[in-house]
Short mmCIF file of C-alpha atoms in Angstrom, two decimals:
data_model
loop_
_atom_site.label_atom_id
_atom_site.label_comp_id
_atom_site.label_asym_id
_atom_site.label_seq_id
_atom_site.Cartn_x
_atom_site.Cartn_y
_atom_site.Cartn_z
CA UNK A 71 0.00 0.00 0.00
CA UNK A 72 1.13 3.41 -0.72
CA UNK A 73 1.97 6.50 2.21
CA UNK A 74 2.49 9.40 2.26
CA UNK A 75 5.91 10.10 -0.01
CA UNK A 76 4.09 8.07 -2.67
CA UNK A 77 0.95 9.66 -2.67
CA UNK A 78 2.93 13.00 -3.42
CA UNK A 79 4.77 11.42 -6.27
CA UNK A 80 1.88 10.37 -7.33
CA UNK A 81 0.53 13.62 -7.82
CA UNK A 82 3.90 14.79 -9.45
CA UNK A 83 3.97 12.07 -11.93
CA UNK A 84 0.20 12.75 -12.62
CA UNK A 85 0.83 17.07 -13.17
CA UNK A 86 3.46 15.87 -15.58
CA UNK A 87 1.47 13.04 -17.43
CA UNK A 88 -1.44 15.51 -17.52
CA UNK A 89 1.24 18.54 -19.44
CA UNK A 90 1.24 15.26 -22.17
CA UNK A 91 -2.09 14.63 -22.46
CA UNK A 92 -2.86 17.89 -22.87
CA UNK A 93 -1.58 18.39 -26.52
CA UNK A 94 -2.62 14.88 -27.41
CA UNK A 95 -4.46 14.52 -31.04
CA UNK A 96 -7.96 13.33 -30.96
CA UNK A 97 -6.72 10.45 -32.78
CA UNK A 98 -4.04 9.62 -30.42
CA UNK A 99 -6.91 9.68 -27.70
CA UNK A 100 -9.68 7.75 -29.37
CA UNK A 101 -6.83 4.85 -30.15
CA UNK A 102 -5.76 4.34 -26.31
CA UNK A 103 -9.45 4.40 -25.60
CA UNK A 104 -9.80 0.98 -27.75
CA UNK A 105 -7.09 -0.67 -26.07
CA UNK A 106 -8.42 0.41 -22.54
CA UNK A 107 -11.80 -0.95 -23.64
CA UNK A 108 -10.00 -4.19 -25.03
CA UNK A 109 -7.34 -4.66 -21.81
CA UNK A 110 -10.61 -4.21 -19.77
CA UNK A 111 -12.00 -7.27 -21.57
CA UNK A 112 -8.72 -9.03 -21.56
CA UNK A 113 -8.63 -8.59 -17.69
CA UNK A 114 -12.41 -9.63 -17.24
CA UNK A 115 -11.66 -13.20 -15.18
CA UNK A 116 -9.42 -11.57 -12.88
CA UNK A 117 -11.26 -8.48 -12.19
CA UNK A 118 -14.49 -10.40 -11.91
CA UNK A 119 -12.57 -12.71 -9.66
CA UNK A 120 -11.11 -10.61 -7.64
CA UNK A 121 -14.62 -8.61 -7.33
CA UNK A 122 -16.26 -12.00 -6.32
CA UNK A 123 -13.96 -12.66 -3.28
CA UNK A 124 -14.57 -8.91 -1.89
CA UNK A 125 -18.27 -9.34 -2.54
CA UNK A 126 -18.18 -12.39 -0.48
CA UNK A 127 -16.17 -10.70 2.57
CA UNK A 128 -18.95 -7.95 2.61
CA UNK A 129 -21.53 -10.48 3.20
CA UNK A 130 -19.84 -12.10 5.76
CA UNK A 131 -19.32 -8.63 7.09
CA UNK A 132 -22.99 -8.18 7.14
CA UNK A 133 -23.21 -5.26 5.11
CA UNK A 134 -26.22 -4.39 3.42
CA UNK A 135 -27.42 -5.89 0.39
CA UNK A 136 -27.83 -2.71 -1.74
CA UNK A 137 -24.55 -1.55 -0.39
CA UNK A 138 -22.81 -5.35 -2.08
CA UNK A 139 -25.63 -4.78 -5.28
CA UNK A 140 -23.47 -1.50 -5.66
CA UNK A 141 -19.62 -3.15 -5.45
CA UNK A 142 -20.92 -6.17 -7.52
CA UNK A 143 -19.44 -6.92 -11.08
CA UNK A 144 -20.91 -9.26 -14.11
CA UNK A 145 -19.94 -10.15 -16.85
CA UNK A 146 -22.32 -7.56 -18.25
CA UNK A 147 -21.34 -4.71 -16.01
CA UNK A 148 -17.75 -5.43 -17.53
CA UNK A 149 -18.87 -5.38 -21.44
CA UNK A 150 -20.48 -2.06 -20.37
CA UNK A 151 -17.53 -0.60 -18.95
CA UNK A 152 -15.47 -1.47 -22.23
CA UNK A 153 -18.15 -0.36 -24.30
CA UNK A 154 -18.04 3.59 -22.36
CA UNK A 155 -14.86 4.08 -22.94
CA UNK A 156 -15.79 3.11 -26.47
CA UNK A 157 -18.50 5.44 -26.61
CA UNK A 158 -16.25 8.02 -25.56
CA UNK A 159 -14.19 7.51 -28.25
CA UNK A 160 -16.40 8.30 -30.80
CA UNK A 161 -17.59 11.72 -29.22
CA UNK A 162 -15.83 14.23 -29.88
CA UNK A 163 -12.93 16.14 -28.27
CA UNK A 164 -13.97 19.37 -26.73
CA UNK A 165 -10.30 20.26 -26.27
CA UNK A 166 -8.92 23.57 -27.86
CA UNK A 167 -12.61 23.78 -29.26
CA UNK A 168 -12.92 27.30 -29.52
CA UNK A 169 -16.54 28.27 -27.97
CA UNK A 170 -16.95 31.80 -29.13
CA UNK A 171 -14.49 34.38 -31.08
CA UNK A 172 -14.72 38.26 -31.79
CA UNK A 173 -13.04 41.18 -32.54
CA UNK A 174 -13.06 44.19 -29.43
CA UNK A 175 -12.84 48.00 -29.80
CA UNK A 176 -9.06 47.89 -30.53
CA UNK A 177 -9.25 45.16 -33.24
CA UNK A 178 -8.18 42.45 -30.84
CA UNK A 179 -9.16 38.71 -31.93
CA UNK A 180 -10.29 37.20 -28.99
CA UNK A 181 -11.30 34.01 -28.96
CA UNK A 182 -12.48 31.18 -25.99
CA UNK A 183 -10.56 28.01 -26.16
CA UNK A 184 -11.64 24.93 -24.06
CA UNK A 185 -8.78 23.31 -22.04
CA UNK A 186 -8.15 20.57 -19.60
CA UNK A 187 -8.42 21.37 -15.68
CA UNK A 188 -5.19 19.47 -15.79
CA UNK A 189 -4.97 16.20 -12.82
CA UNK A 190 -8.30 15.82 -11.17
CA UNK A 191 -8.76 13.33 -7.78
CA UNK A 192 -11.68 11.66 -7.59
CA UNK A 193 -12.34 10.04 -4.02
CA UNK A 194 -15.89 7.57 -4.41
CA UNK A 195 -16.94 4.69 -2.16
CA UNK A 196 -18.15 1.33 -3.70
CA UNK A 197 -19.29 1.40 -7.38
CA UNK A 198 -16.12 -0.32 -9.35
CA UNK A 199 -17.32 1.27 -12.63
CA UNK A 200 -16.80 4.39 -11.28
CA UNK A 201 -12.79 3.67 -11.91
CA UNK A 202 -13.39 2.75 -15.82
CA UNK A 203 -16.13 5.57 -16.54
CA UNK A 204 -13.94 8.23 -14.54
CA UNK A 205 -10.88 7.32 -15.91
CA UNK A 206 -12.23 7.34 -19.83
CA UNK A 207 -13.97 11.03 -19.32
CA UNK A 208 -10.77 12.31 -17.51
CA UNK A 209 -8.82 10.83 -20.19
CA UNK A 210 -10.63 11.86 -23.23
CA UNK A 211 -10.18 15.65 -22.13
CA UNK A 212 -6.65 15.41 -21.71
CA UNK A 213 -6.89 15.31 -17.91
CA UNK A 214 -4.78 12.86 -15.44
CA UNK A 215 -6.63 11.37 -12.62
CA UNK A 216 -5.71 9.91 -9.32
CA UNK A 217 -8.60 7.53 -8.10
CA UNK A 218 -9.39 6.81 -4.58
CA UNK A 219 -12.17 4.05 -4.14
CA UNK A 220 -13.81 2.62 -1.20
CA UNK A 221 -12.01 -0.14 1.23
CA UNK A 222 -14.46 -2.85 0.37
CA UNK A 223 -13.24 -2.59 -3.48
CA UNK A 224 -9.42 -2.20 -3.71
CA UNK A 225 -8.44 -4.91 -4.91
CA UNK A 226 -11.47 -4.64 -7.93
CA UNK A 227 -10.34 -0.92 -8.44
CA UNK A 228 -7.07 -2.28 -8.71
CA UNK A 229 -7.23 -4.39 -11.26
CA UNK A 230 -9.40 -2.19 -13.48
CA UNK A 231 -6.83 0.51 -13.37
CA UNK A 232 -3.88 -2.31 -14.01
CA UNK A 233 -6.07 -2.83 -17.19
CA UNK A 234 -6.59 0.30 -18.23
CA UNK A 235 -2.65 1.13 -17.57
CA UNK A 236 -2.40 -1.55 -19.99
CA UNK A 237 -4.55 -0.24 -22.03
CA UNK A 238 -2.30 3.30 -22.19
CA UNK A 239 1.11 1.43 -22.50
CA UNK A 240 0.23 -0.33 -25.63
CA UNK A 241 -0.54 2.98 -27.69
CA UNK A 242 3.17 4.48 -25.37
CA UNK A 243 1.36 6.73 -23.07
CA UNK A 244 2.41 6.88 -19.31
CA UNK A 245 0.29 4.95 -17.17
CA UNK A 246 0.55 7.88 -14.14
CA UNK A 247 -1.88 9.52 -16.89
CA UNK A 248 -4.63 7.00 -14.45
CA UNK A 249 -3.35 6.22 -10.82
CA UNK A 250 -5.31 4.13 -8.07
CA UNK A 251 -4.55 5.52 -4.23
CA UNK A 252 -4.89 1.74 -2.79
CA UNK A 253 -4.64 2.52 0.90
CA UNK A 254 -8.06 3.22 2.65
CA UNK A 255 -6.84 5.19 5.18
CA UNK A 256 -8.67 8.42 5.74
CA UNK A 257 -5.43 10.16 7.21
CA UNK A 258 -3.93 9.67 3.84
CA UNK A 259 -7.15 10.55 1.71
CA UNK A 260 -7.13 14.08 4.29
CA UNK A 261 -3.87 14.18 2.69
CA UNK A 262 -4.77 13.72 -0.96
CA UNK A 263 -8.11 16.59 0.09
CA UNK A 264 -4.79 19.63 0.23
CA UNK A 265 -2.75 18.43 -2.25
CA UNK A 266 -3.23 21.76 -4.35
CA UNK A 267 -0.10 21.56 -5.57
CA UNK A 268 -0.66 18.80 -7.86
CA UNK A 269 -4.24 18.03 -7.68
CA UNK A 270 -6.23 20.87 -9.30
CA UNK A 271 -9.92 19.76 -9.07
CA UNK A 272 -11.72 17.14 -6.49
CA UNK A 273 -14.68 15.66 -7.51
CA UNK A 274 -16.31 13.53 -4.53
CA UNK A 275 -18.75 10.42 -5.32
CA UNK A 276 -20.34 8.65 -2.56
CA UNK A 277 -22.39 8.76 0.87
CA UNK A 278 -23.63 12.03 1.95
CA UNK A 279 -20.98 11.66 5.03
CA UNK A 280 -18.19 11.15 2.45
CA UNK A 281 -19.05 13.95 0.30
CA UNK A 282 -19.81 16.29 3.35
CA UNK A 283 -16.04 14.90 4.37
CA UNK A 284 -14.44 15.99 1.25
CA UNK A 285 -16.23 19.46 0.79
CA UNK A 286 -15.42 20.59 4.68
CA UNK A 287 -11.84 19.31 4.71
CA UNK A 288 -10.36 19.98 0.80
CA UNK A 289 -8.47 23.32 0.39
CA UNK A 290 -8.28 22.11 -3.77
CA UNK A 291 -11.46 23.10 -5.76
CA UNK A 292 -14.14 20.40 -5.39
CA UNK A 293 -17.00 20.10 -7.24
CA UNK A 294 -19.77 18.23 -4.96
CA UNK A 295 -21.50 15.40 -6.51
CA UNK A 296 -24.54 13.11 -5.80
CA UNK A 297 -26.52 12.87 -2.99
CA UNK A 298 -30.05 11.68 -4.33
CA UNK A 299 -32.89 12.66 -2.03
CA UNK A 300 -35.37 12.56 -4.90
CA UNK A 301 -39.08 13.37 -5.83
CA UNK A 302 -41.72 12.06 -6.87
CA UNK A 303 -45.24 14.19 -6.92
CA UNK A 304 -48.41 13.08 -7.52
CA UNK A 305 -50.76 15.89 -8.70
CA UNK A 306 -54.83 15.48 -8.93
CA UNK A 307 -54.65 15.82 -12.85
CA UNK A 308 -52.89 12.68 -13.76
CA UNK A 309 -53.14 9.30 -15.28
CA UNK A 310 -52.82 6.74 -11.88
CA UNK A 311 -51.40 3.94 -14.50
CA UNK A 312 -48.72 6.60 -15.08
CA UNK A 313 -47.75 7.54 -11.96
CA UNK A 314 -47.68 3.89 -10.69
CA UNK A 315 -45.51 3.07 -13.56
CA UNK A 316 -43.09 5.87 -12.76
CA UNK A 317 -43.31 4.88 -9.09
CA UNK A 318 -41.91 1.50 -9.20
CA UNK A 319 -39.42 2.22 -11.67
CA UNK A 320 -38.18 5.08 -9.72
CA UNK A 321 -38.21 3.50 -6.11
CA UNK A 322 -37.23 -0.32 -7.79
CA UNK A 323 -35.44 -0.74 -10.92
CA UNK A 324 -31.97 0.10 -8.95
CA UNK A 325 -32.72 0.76 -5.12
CA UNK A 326 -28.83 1.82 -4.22
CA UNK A 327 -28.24 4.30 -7.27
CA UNK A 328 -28.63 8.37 -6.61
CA UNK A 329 -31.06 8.82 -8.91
CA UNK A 330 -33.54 6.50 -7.20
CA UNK A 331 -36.61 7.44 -5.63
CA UNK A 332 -37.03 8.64 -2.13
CA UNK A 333 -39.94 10.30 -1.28
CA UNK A 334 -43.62 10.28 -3.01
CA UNK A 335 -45.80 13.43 -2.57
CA UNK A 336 -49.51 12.45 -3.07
CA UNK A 337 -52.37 15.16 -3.64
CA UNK A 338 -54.78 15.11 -0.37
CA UNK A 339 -57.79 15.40 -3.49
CA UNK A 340 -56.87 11.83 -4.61
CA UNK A 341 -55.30 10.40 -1.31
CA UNK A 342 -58.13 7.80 -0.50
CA UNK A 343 -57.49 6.53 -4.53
CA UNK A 344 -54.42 6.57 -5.06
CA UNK A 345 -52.79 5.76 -1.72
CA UNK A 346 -54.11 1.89 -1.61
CA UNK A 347 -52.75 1.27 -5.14
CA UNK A 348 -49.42 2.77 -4.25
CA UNK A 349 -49.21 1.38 -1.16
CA UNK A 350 -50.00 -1.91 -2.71
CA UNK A 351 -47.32 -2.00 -5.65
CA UNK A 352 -44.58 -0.61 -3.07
CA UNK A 353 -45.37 -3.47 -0.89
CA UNK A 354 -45.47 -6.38 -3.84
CA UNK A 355 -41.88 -5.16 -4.55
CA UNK A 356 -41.08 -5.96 -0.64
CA UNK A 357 -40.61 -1.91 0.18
CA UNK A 358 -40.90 -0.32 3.35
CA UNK A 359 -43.41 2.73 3.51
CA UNK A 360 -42.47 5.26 6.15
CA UNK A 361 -45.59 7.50 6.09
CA UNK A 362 -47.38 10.80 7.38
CA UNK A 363 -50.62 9.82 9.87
CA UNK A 364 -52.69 10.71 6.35
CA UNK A 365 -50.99 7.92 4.43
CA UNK A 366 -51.12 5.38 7.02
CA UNK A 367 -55.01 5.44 6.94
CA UNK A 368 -55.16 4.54 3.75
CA UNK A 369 -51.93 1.88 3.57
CA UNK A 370 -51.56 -0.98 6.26
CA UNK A 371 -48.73 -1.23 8.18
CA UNK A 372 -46.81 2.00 7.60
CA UNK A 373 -44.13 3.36 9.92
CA UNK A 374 -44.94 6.51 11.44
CA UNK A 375 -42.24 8.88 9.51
CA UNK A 376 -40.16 11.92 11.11
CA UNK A 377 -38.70 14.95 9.66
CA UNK A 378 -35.41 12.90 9.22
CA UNK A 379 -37.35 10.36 6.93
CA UNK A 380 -37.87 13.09 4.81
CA UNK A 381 -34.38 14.29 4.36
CA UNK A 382 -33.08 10.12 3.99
CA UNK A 383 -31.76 8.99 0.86
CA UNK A 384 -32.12 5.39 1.78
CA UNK A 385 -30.64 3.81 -1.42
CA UNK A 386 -32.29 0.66 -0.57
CA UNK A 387 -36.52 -0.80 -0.56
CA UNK A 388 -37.67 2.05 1.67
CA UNK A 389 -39.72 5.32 0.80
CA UNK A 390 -40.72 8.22 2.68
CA UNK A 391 -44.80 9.15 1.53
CA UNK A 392 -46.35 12.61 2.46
CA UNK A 393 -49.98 13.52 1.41
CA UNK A 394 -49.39 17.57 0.58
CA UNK A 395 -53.00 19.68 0.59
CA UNK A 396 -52.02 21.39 -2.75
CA UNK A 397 -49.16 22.06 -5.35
CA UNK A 398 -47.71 24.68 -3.15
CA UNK A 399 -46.87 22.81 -0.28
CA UNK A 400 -45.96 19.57 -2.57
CA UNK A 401 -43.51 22.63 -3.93
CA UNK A 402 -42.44 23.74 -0.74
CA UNK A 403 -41.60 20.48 0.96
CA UNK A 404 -39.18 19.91 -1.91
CA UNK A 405 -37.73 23.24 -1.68
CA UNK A 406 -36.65 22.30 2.06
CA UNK A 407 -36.17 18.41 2.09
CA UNK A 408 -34.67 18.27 -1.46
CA UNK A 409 -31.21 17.33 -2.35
CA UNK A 410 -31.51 19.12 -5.21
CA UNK A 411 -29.83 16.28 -7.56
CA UNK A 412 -33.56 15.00 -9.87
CA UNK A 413 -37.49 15.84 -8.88
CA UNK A 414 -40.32 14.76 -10.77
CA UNK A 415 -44.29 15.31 -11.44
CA UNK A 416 -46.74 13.29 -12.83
CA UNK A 417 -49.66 15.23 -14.40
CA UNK A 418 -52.03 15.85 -17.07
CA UNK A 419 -52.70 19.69 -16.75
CA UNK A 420 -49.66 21.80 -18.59
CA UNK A 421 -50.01 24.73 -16.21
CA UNK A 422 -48.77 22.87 -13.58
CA UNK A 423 -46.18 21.33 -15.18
CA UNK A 424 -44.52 24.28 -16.28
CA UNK A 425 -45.14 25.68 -13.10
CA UNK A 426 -42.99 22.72 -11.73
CA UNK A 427 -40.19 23.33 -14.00
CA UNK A 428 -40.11 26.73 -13.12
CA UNK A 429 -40.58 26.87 -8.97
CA UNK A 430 -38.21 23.11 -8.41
CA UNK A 431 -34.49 24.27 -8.45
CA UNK A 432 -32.55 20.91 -8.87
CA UNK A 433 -30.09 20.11 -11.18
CA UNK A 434 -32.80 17.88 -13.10
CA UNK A 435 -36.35 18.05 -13.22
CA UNK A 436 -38.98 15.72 -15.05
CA UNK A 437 -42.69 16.07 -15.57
CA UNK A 438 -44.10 12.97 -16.96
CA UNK A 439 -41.22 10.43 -16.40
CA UNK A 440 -39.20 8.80 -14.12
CA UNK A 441 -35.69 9.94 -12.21
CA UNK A 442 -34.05 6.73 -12.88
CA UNK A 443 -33.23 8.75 -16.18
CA UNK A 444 -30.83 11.74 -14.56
CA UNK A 445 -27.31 9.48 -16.13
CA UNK A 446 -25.01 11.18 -18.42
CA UNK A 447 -24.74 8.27 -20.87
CA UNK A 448 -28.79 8.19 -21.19
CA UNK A 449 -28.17 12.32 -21.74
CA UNK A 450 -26.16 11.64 -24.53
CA UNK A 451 -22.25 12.31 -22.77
CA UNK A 452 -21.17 8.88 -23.25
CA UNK A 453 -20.77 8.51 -19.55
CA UNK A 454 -20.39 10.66 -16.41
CA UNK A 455 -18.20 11.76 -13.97
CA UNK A 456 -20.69 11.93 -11.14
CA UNK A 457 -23.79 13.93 -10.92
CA UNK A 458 -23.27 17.56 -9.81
CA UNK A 459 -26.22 19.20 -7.16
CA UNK A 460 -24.42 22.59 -7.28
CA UNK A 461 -24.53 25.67 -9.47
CA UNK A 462 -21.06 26.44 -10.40
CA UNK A 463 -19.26 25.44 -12.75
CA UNK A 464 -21.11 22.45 -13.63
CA UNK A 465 -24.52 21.15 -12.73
CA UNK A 466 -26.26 17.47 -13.43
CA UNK A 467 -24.65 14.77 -14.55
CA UNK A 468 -20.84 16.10 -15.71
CA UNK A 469 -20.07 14.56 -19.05
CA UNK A 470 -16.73 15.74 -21.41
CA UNK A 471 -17.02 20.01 -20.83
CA UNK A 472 -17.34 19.91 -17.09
CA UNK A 473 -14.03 18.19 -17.17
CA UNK A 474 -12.72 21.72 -18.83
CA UNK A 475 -12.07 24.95 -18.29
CA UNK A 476 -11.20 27.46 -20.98
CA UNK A 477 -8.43 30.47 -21.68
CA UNK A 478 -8.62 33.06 -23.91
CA UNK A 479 -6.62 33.90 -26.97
CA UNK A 480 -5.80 36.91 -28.13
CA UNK A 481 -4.08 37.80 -31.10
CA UNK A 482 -3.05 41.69 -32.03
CA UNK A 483 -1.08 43.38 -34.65
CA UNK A 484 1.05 45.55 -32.58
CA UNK A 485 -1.91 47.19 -30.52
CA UNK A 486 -0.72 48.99 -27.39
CA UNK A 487 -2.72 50.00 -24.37
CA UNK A 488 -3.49 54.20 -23.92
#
């Protein structure tokens, strides 16, 4: 395991890799992300071996089955992995695109260039693909990165970054371009959080404790990621087939992802309806209902729910219900309990649902459809670096230009300031 004196020259070796990277060709690019896809496929036994063996520990540990559902790997999971970084390939390369170019009062040409933030750490807990997908996006826009997963996962991490070095080497880029921190001490990841001299962006990916961690204790830059504590209202004017569709597939279709369901607002005007059919499908897929007094007359067996039940992102079968009078205060519980990562209505009446889109300030919002969707490959970005809930710099899920920054060129002919 590394300490300290090798986690600095890690982040030396990665400030000069990223100086390379950052005049690499597209071409150049796009061909080491085929052989990362290819080592990645080439390594499959062994990673899904290794992955195995620390799945089984975390049983016998007695963590919780979402938590192993997140660190598990398939064979699947492993094609789709190799098939990213493929799909990053073919987009295309928004370094030294130049965004916007004009001419000032003086006859300056002065144009915005995109560039590459240079080596950016990424500290996330324990979802393996998160070393593949980072690693591709960083890559693509001509940025190192320095990768610090979860202690239930080294060894899984470690071996998908041995691929992917592999995957560098056989096109005769450096492998510190994509570096794995394999000690899980948090002294040494406190470390990694003040590294400004080597690390110049920190993008967090994890529990709301780690994330919290990261943003108190960093002095680099950190953009903060992922927390899902999302919503799903139910307004009078809607189709109940609909909104039970959108339901399940929110709260069930992946319980321990961020952009799962967490709480279900329900109109008081179609409470007595709606309630028993919710309660109902929740229950057939085995989740548990924490509820206001309102919702537990009208669903058996539901756990009386606090303010904290509210604010949970449980990523796992459990749901926080509220029956709201009207919009507003469906609106205004949001505004206070919400997370502010993906938020969603169901309704027929057009009013409201711009209405929605306009008073709901989260990074996504949906009317009509479910949150499961908030994913930067489904967006079209070939992948994502994490999901960001803040406002600057970049907001929802981060694909290629929120892993740049730009500079401006300026070209004179001799032009002197008066």
């Amino acid at each position: 395991m590394i300490n300290s004196a090798d986690l600095v020259q890690m982040g030396q070796d990665a400030k000069a890799a990223a100086r390379q990277l950052s005049n690499l060709s597209r071409a150049k690019k796009d061909q080491a992300l085929i052989q990362m896809a290819q080592a990645l496929r080439n390594a499959s036994e062994n990673i899904l071996q290794t992955n195995q063996e620390e799945c089984q520990k975390a049983q016998e540990q007695g963590l919780k089955a979402a938590f192993v559902e997140r660190m598990t790997l398939n064979p699947d999971r492993i094609e789709a992995m190799a098939q990213g970084l493929e799909k990053v390939a073919q987009l295309d390369d928004p370094i030294n695109h130049v965004d916007e170019m004009w001419i000032n009062e003086n006859g300056l040409r002065i144009g915005k260039r995109r560039v590459p933030l240079g080596v950016i750490g990424i500290i996330y807990e324990s979802r393996p693909n998160v070393s593949s997908d980072a690693a591709g996006l960083c890559f693509k826009t001509g940025n190192a990165v320095i990768l610090r997963g979860g202690k239930e996962t080294i060894q899984t991490n470690q071996a998908i970054v041995h691929a992917l070095q592999k995957g560098l080497e056989a096109v005769d880029l450096p492998k510190q371009a994509i570096q794995f921190v394999n000690n899980p001490s948090h002294d040494l990841a406190g470390e990694m959080m003040t590294m400004n001299d080597s690390i110049d962006c920190l993008i967090p990916r994890g529990s709301k404790n780690l994330i919290q961690r990261v943003v108190q204790t960093a002095t680099i830059p950190t953009i903060e990621t992922g927390v899902g504590n999302c919503h799903f209202y139910v307004h009078e004017a809607c189709d109940f087939d609909m909104a039970l569709k959108i339901l399940i597939n929110g709260k069930t279709q992946r319980v321990s992802v961020c952009n799962a369901l967490e709480t279900l607002l329900v109109d008081q005007a179609i409470a007595k309806d709606f309630l028993p059919l919710a309660g109902q499908a929740l229950k057939d897929h085995q989740v548990k209902i924490h509820g206001d007094q309102v919702s537990a007359n009208y669903i058996d067996g539901v756990i009386p729910a606090t303010t904290a039940d509210y604010d949970e992102e449980y990523l796992d079968y459990e749901i926080a219900i509220k029956v709201v009078k009207d919009y507003q205060e469906a609106v205004d519980h949001i505004a206070e309990h919400s997370s502010h990562h993906s938020e969603a209505i169901v309704t027929n009446d057009y009013a409201i649902a711009n209405r929605f889109m306009d008073d709901v300030d989260s990074a996504c919002v949906y009317v009509n459809a479910s949150t499961r969707f908030t994913d930067g490959e489904v967006f079209g970005f070939g992948g994502e670096i994490g999901i960001s809930t803040q406002k600057l710099h970049a907001r929802g899920p981060m694909g290629l230009e929120a892993l740049t920054s730009y500079k401006y060129t300026i070209f004179g002919q001799g032009q002197i300031r008066e």
